[in-house]
mmCIF file of C-alpha atoms in Angstrom:
data_model
loop_
_atom_site.group_PDB
_atom_site.id
_atom_site.type_symbol
_atom_site.label_atom_id
_atom_site.label_comp_id
_atom_site.label_asym_id
_atom_site.label_seq_id
_atom_site.Cartn_x
_atom_site.Cartn_y
_atom_site.Cartn_z
ATOM 1 C CA PRO A 1 -30.029 -72.027 114.267
ATOM 2 C CA ALA A 2 -27.062 -73.408 112.348
ATOM 3 C CA SER A 3 -25.299 -71.140 109.834
ATOM 4 C CA PRO A 4 -25.412 -72.122 106.119
ATOM 5 C CA PRO A 5 -22.250 -73.823 104.887
ATOM 6 C CA ALA A 6 -19.597 -71.379 103.715
ATOM 7 C CA ALA A 7 -18.950 -73.565 100.654
ATOM 8 C CA ALA A 8 -22.390 -72.703 99.329
ATOM 9 C CA SER A 9 -21.289 -69.135 98.473
ATOM 10 C CA GLN A 10 -17.844 -69.991 97.054
ATOM 11 C CA PRO A 11 -17.192 -72.327 94.106
ATOM 12 C CA SER A 12 -14.900 -75.192 94.987
ATOM 13 C CA GLN A 13 -11.458 -75.599 93.474
ATOM 14 C CA THR A 14 -12.729 -78.630 91.613
ATOM 15 C CA ASP A 15 -15.592 -76.614 90.088
ATOM 16 C CA ALA A 16 -13.202 -73.866 89.009
ATOM 17 C CA THR A 17 -10.967 -76.440 87.357
ATOM 18 C CA LEU A 18 -13.918 -78.036 85.573
ATOM 19 C CA HIS A 19 -15.184 -74.658 84.383
ATOM 20 C CA SER A 20 -11.782 -73.644 83.045
ATOM 21 C CA ASP A 21 -11.575 -76.921 81.093
ATOM 22 C CA HIS A 22 -15.094 -76.589 79.684
ATOM 23 C CA PRO A 23 -15.157 -76.446 75.834
ATOM 24 C CA THR A 24 -17.081 -73.162 75.918
ATOM 25 C CA SER A 25 -14.425 -71.569 78.124
ATOM 26 C CA ARG A 26 -11.668 -72.778 75.841
ATOM 27 C CA SER A 27 -13.581 -71.431 72.825
ATOM 28 C CA ILE A 28 -14.032 -68.017 74.442
ATOM 29 C CA SER A 29 -10.362 -67.914 75.384
ATOM 30 C CA LYS A 30 -9.373 -68.822 71.825
ATOM 31 C CA THR A 31 -11.709 -66.166 70.377
ATOM 32 C CA ASN A 32 -10.301 -63.495 72.690
ATOM 33 C CA SER A 33 -6.776 -64.489 71.739
ATOM 34 C CA THR A 34 -7.647 -64.287 68.012
ATOM 35 C CA SER A 35 -9.290 -60.884 68.486
ATOM 36 C CA LYS A 36 -6.186 -59.537 70.219
ATOM 37 C CA SER A 37 -3.990 -60.863 67.447
ATOM 38 C CA THR A 38 -6.238 -59.331 64.751
ATOM 39 C CA SER A 39 -6.441 -55.950 66.457
ATOM 40 C CA ASN A 40 -2.663 -55.816 66.709
ATOM 41 C CA SER A 41 -2.305 -56.114 62.924
ATOM 42 C CA THR A 42 -2.309 -52.983 60.819
ATOM 43 C CA SER A 43 -5.005 -52.203 58.275
ATOM 44 C CA THR A 44 -2.435 -51.662 55.543
ATOM 45 C CA SER A 45 -1.227 -55.268 55.883
ATOM 46 C CA ASP A 46 -4.617 -56.587 54.730
ATOM 47 C CA PRO A 47 -4.379 -57.394 50.971
ATOM 48 C CA ILE A 48 -8.122 -56.963 50.316
ATOM 49 C CA LEU A 49 -8.111 -53.528 51.930
ATOM 50 C CA VAL A 50 -4.946 -52.435 50.133
ATOM 51 C CA TRP A 51 -6.160 -53.579 46.704
ATOM 52 C CA ASN A 52 -9.526 -51.892 47.169
ATOM 53 C CA ALA A 53 -7.883 -48.665 48.323
ATOM 54 C CA TRP A 54 -5.218 -48.060 45.701
ATOM 55 C CA THR A 55 -7.169 -49.402 42.717
ATOM 56 C CA GLY A 56 -10.225 -47.367 43.693
ATOM 57 C CA ALA A 57 -8.059 -44.255 43.963
ATOM 58 C CA ILE A 58 -6.570 -44.845 40.503
ATOM 59 C CA ILE A 59 -9.925 -45.445 38.798
ATOM 60 C CA THR A 60 -11.660 -42.338 40.150
ATOM 61 C CA GLY A 61 -9.018 -40.038 41.663
ATOM 62 C CA VAL A 62 -6.777 -39.459 38.627
ATOM 63 C CA VAL A 63 -9.734 -39.035 36.258
ATOM 64 C CA ARG A 64 -11.490 -36.539 38.506
ATOM 65 C CA GLY A 65 -8.235 -34.650 39.036
ATOM 66 C CA VAL A 66 -7.819 -34.143 35.289
ATOM 67 C CA VAL A 67 -11.474 -33.406 34.489
ATOM 68 C CA ASP A 68 -12.162 -31.079 37.408
ATOM 69 C CA VAL A 69 -9.145 -28.936 36.522
ATOM 70 C CA LEU A 70 -9.384 -28.933 32.725
ATOM 71 C CA LEU A 71 -13.122 -28.858 32.104
ATOM 72 C CA PRO A 72 -13.797 -25.248 33.245
ATOM 73 C CA VAL A 73 -10.899 -23.992 31.108
ATOM 74 C CA TYR A 74 -12.014 -26.094 28.147
ATOM 75 C CA LEU A 75 -15.607 -24.842 28.341
ATOM 76 C CA ALA A 76 -14.492 -21.224 28.666
ATOM 77 C CA THR A 77 -12.063 -21.313 25.733
ATOM 78 C CA ARG A 78 -13.979 -23.518 23.296
ATOM 79 C CA PHE A 79 -17.564 -22.449 23.995
ATOM 80 C CA GLU A 80 -16.941 -19.117 25.728
ATOM 81 C CA LEU A 81 -19.080 -20.355 28.592
ATOM 82 C CA ASN A 82 -19.162 -17.799 31.398
ATOM 83 C CA GLU A 83 -18.656 -18.407 35.092
ATOM 84 C CA LYS A 84 -22.376 -18.688 35.722
ATOM 85 C CA GLY A 85 -22.732 -21.447 33.140
ATOM 86 C CA ILE A 86 -19.716 -23.345 34.475
ATOM 87 C CA GLY A 87 -21.017 -23.011 38.030
ATOM 88 C CA LEU A 88 -24.414 -24.339 36.949
ATOM 89 C CA LEU A 89 -22.800 -27.359 35.295
ATOM 90 C CA PHE A 90 -20.773 -28.236 38.370
ATOM 91 C CA GLY A 91 -23.883 -27.728 40.511
ATOM 92 C CA LEU A 92 -25.763 -30.288 38.396
ATOM 93 C CA ALA A 93 -22.780 -32.623 38.635
ATOM 94 C CA THR A 94 -22.955 -32.374 42.431
ATOM 95 C CA VAL A 95 -26.598 -33.452 42.292
ATOM 96 C CA THR A 96 -25.835 -36.485 40.120
ATOM 97 C CA TYR A 97 -22.943 -37.357 42.433
ATOM 98 C CA ALA A 98 -25.333 -37.284 45.400
ATOM 99 C CA ILE A 99 -27.795 -39.488 43.515
ATOM 100 C CA GLY A 100 -25.056 -42.024 42.759
ATOM 101 C CA THR A 101 -23.887 -42.169 46.367
ATOM 102 C CA SER A 102 -27.481 -42.490 47.621
ATOM 103 C CA ILE A 103 -28.233 -45.425 45.335
ATOM 104 C CA ALA A 104 -25.042 -47.220 46.379
ATOM 105 C CA GLY A 105 -25.746 -46.523 50.050
ATOM 106 C CA ARG A 106 -29.189 -48.143 49.827
ATOM 107 C CA LEU A 107 -27.844 -51.417 48.449
ATOM 108 C CA LYS A 108 -27.116 -54.068 51.047
ATOM 109 C CA THR A 109 -24.287 -55.571 49.028
ATOM 110 C CA ILE A 110 -22.594 -54.456 45.822
ATOM 111 C CA SER A 111 -21.086 -57.431 44.043
ATOM 112 C CA LEU A 112 -17.628 -57.308 42.520
ATOM 113 C CA LYS A 113 -19.183 -57.844 39.084
ATOM 114 C CA LEU A 114 -21.440 -54.786 39.451
ATOM 115 C CA GLU A 115 -18.569 -52.732 40.858
ATOM 116 C CA THR A 116 -16.413 -53.626 37.842
ATOM 117 C CA SER A 117 -19.237 -52.768 35.430
ATOM 118 C CA VAL A 118 -19.499 -49.314 37.013
ATOM 119 C CA ALA A 119 -15.712 -48.886 36.789
ATOM 120 C CA ASN A 120 -15.889 -49.722 33.071
ATOM 121 C CA ILE A 121 -18.655 -47.155 32.562
ATOM 122 C CA ILE A 122 -16.499 -44.540 34.329
ATOM 123 C CA ALA A 123 -13.618 -45.399 31.996
ATOM 124 C CA VAL A 124 -15.791 -44.988 28.875
ATOM 125 C CA LEU A 125 -17.343 -41.727 30.094
ATOM 126 C CA SER A 126 -13.962 -40.275 31.005
ATOM 127 C CA ALA A 127 -12.633 -41.127 27.538
ATOM 128 C CA LEU A 128 -15.610 -39.434 25.871
ATOM 129 C CA VAL A 129 -16.167 -36.415 28.104
ATOM 130 C CA PHE A 130 -13.987 -34.085 26.044
ATOM 131 C CA VAL A 131 -15.062 -35.735 22.796
ATOM 132 C CA GLY A 132 -18.515 -34.410 23.667
ATOM 133 C CA GLY A 133 -17.067 -30.960 23.198
ATOM 134 C CA GLU A 134 -16.731 -31.721 19.503
ATOM 135 C CA ILE A 135 -20.535 -31.957 19.363
ATOM 136 C CA SER A 136 -22.059 -29.444 21.771
ATOM 137 C CA VAL A 137 -21.788 -28.039 25.271
ATOM 138 C CA SER A 138 -24.942 -29.923 26.283
ATOM 139 C CA THR A 139 -23.329 -33.214 25.260
ATOM 140 C CA ILE A 140 -20.233 -32.570 27.317
ATOM 141 C CA ALA A 141 -22.444 -31.540 30.265
ATOM 142 C CA LEU A 142 -24.439 -34.780 30.003
ATOM 143 C CA LEU A 143 -21.294 -36.907 29.894
ATOM 144 C CA PHE A 144 -19.732 -35.048 32.817
ATOM 145 C CA CYS A 145 -22.835 -35.377 35.010
ATOM 146 C CA ALA A 146 -23.047 -39.099 34.218
ATOM 147 C CA LEU A 147 -19.351 -39.458 35.073
ATOM 148 C CA THR A 148 -19.788 -37.824 38.478
ATOM 149 C CA GLY A 149 -22.879 -39.929 39.237
ATOM 150 C CA PHE A 150 -21.157 -43.240 38.517
ATOM 151 C CA SER A 151 -18.036 -42.023 40.345
ATOM 152 C CA GLY A 152 -20.168 -41.409 43.428
ATOM 153 C CA PHE A 153 -21.624 -44.923 43.239
ATOM 154 C CA PHE A 154 -18.194 -46.511 42.800
ATOM 155 C CA GLY A 155 -16.687 -44.414 45.586
ATOM 156 C CA VAL A 156 -19.315 -45.517 48.114
ATOM 157 C CA SER A 157 -18.842 -49.154 47.129
ATOM 158 C CA VAL A 158 -15.064 -49.024 47.574
ATOM 159 C CA THR A 159 -15.249 -46.967 50.771
ATOM 160 C CA SER A 160 -17.726 -49.416 52.323
ATOM 161 C CA ALA A 161 -15.440 -52.343 51.504
ATOM 162 C CA ILE A 162 -12.463 -50.544 53.044
ATOM 163 C CA GLN A 163 -14.353 -49.576 56.203
ATOM 164 C CA LYS A 164 -15.483 -53.171 56.622
ATOM 165 C CA ARG A 165 -11.953 -54.507 56.299
ATOM 166 C CA GLY A 166 -10.731 -51.842 58.699
ATOM 167 C CA ALA A 167 -13.301 -52.968 61.255
ATOM 168 C CA LEU A 168 -12.117 -56.577 60.902
ATOM 169 C CA THR A 169 -8.518 -55.560 61.589
ATOM 170 C CA GLY A 170 -9.618 -53.526 64.594
ATOM 171 C CA ARG A 171 -8.214 -50.304 63.114
ATOM 172 C CA PRO A 172 -10.996 -48.641 61.086
ATOM 173 C CA GLU A 173 -9.442 -45.192 61.486
ATOM 174 C CA ASP A 174 -6.223 -46.423 59.844
ATOM 175 C CA ALA A 175 -8.220 -47.799 56.905
ATOM 176 C CA SER A 176 -10.111 -44.530 56.342
ATOM 177 C CA GLY A 177 -6.924 -42.492 56.594
ATOM 178 C CA PHE A 178 -5.108 -44.798 54.178
ATOM 179 C CA MET A 179 -7.893 -44.491 51.601
ATOM 180 C CA GLY A 180 -8.037 -40.725 51.979
ATOM 181 C CA LEU A 181 -4.283 -40.424 51.502
ATOM 182 C CA LEU A 182 -4.268 -42.546 48.344
ATOM 183 C CA TRP A 183 -7.267 -40.774 46.799
ATOM 184 C CA THR A 184 -5.745 -37.346 47.510
ATOM 185 C CA ALA A 185 -2.457 -38.437 45.928
ATOM 186 C CA ALA A 186 -4.295 -39.783 42.851
ATOM 187 C CA PHE A 187 -6.332 -36.571 42.521
ATOM 188 C CA ALA A 188 -3.146 -34.502 42.817
ATOM 189 C CA LEU A 189 -1.534 -36.625 40.090
ATOM 190 C CA GLY A 190 -4.536 -35.892 37.885
ATOM 191 C CA GLY A 191 -4.087 -32.178 38.560
ATOM 192 C CA VAL A 192 -0.427 -32.378 37.541
ATOM 193 C CA LEU A 193 -1.359 -34.152 34.288
ATOM 194 C CA ALA A 194 -4.014 -31.509 33.650
ATOM 195 C CA ASN A 195 -1.453 -28.717 33.939
ATOM 196 C CA ILE A 196 1.001 -30.490 31.645
ATOM 197 C CA PHE A 197 -1.515 -31.373 28.937
ATOM 198 C CA SER A 198 -3.804 -28.358 28.977
ATOM 199 C CA GLY A 199 -3.260 -26.923 25.530
ATOM 200 C CA GLY A 200 -5.270 -27.355 22.341
ATOM 201 C CA ARG A 201 -6.690 -30.852 21.812
ATOM 202 C CA LEU A 202 -4.421 -32.469 24.392
ATOM 203 C CA PRO A 203 -7.231 -32.899 26.993
ATOM 204 C CA LEU A 204 -9.109 -35.074 24.502
ATOM 205 C CA VAL A 205 -6.019 -37.236 23.917
ATOM 206 C CA VAL A 206 -5.108 -37.534 27.623
ATOM 207 C CA MET A 207 -8.617 -38.536 28.696
ATOM 208 C CA GLY A 208 -8.824 -41.021 25.843
ATOM 209 C CA ILE A 209 -5.618 -42.690 27.012
ATOM 210 C CA LEU A 210 -6.787 -42.700 30.648
ATOM 211 C CA GLY A 211 -10.130 -44.191 29.640
ATOM 212 C CA VAL A 212 -8.540 -47.055 27.702
ATOM 213 C CA PHE A 213 -6.080 -47.684 30.552
ATOM 214 C CA ASN A 214 -8.873 -47.809 33.136
ATOM 215 C CA LEU A 215 -10.897 -50.261 31.026
ATOM 216 C CA GLY A 216 -8.061 -52.763 31.232
ATOM 217 C CA PHE A 217 -7.132 -51.854 34.791
ATOM 218 C CA ALA A 218 -10.686 -52.380 36.107
ATOM 219 C CA ASN A 219 -10.718 -55.925 34.794
ATOM 220 C CA VAL A 220 -7.274 -56.704 36.221
ATOM 221 C CA ARG A 221 -8.624 -55.399 39.528
ATOM 222 C CA GLN A 222 -11.650 -57.685 39.270
ATOM 223 C CA ARG A 223 -9.568 -60.832 38.708
ATOM 224 C CA ARG A 224 -7.222 -60.053 41.594
ATOM 225 C CA LEU A 225 -10.001 -59.221 44.066
ATOM 226 C CA ALA A 226 -12.002 -62.284 42.978
ATOM 227 C CA ARG A 227 -9.082 -64.504 44.009
ATOM 228 C CA LEU A 228 -8.758 -62.712 47.344
ATOM 229 C CA TYR A 229 -12.513 -62.797 48.045
ATOM 230 C CA SER A 230 -12.762 -66.498 47.224
ATOM 231 C CA LYS A 231 -10.339 -67.288 50.061
ATOM 232 C CA ASP A 232 -12.142 -65.207 52.696
ATOM 233 C CA PRO A 233 -15.516 -66.353 54.125
ATOM 234 C CA ASN A 234 -16.289 -62.743 55.099
ATOM 235 C CA GLU A 235 -16.081 -61.662 51.447
ATOM 236 C CA ILE A 236 -17.300 -64.681 49.463
ATOM 237 C CA HIS A 237 -20.738 -63.057 49.111
ATOM 238 C CA LYS A 238 -19.128 -60.380 46.903
ATOM 239 C CA LEU A 239 -18.798 -63.083 44.240
ATOM 240 C CA GLY A 240 -22.530 -63.894 44.366
ATOM 241 C CA ILE A 241 -22.024 -66.874 46.679
ATOM 242 C CA PRO A 242 -23.711 -67.090 50.120
ATOM 243 C CA GLY A 243 -21.192 -66.353 52.856
ATOM 244 C CA GLU A 244 -20.907 -65.226 56.457
ATOM 245 C CA ALA A 245 -21.394 -61.547 55.652
ATOM 246 C CA GLY A 246 -24.693 -61.812 53.786
ATOM 247 C CA GLY A 247 -26.872 -63.536 51.254
ATOM 248 C CA ARG A 248 -26.606 -64.145 47.564
ATOM 249 C CA VAL A 249 -26.046 -61.091 45.376
#
């Protein structure tokens, strides 16, 4: 019997040419080229990632650096609270922090408006946390636990946004490292401020100033990120508008 034609198992040169010129092939080639270009960029060159990272670090890192250092000393000197009482307070604060992070983690999308509202609440609580000491130890404990809870919510929201942008640049590990570095630096700055302004009623004054600053800063952050999000189809949903990344918020 005759053998099957050899051409049946090998595509012809004409077919190969046609396939290479097919619109789908050109689209795939273009997509691959874009992906390579994106992955070669660094995470820290992305303006949305950078703004989320450093503003998030300022809003929560500096405040927590001051409060976490000064509060135990303040409670011990003003209310003569012992180590057991201080440990119990920080244990409760850890629980509220976990609750805040859990709630944020369950939300599919956290809009920029909600994120800014939480940042404003953090600013108000941070300004009042030492004022609560003028009333009672239970008041200061309530304010501190609320502060840690909202800080946890805000932290998850910002971290999720940064991880997403890092994935888009193809360098998620750079994005996480960048955020960690900035938050650590902000927390350390808070610790330095705490050591400088640790006497008498200075903690009340310092936290009041930080709270007022963060109220204005959170709204500057919102306006800047809103402009950046409006230009990016991957982020437009953060403004409550349907986009590629999800539905309406």
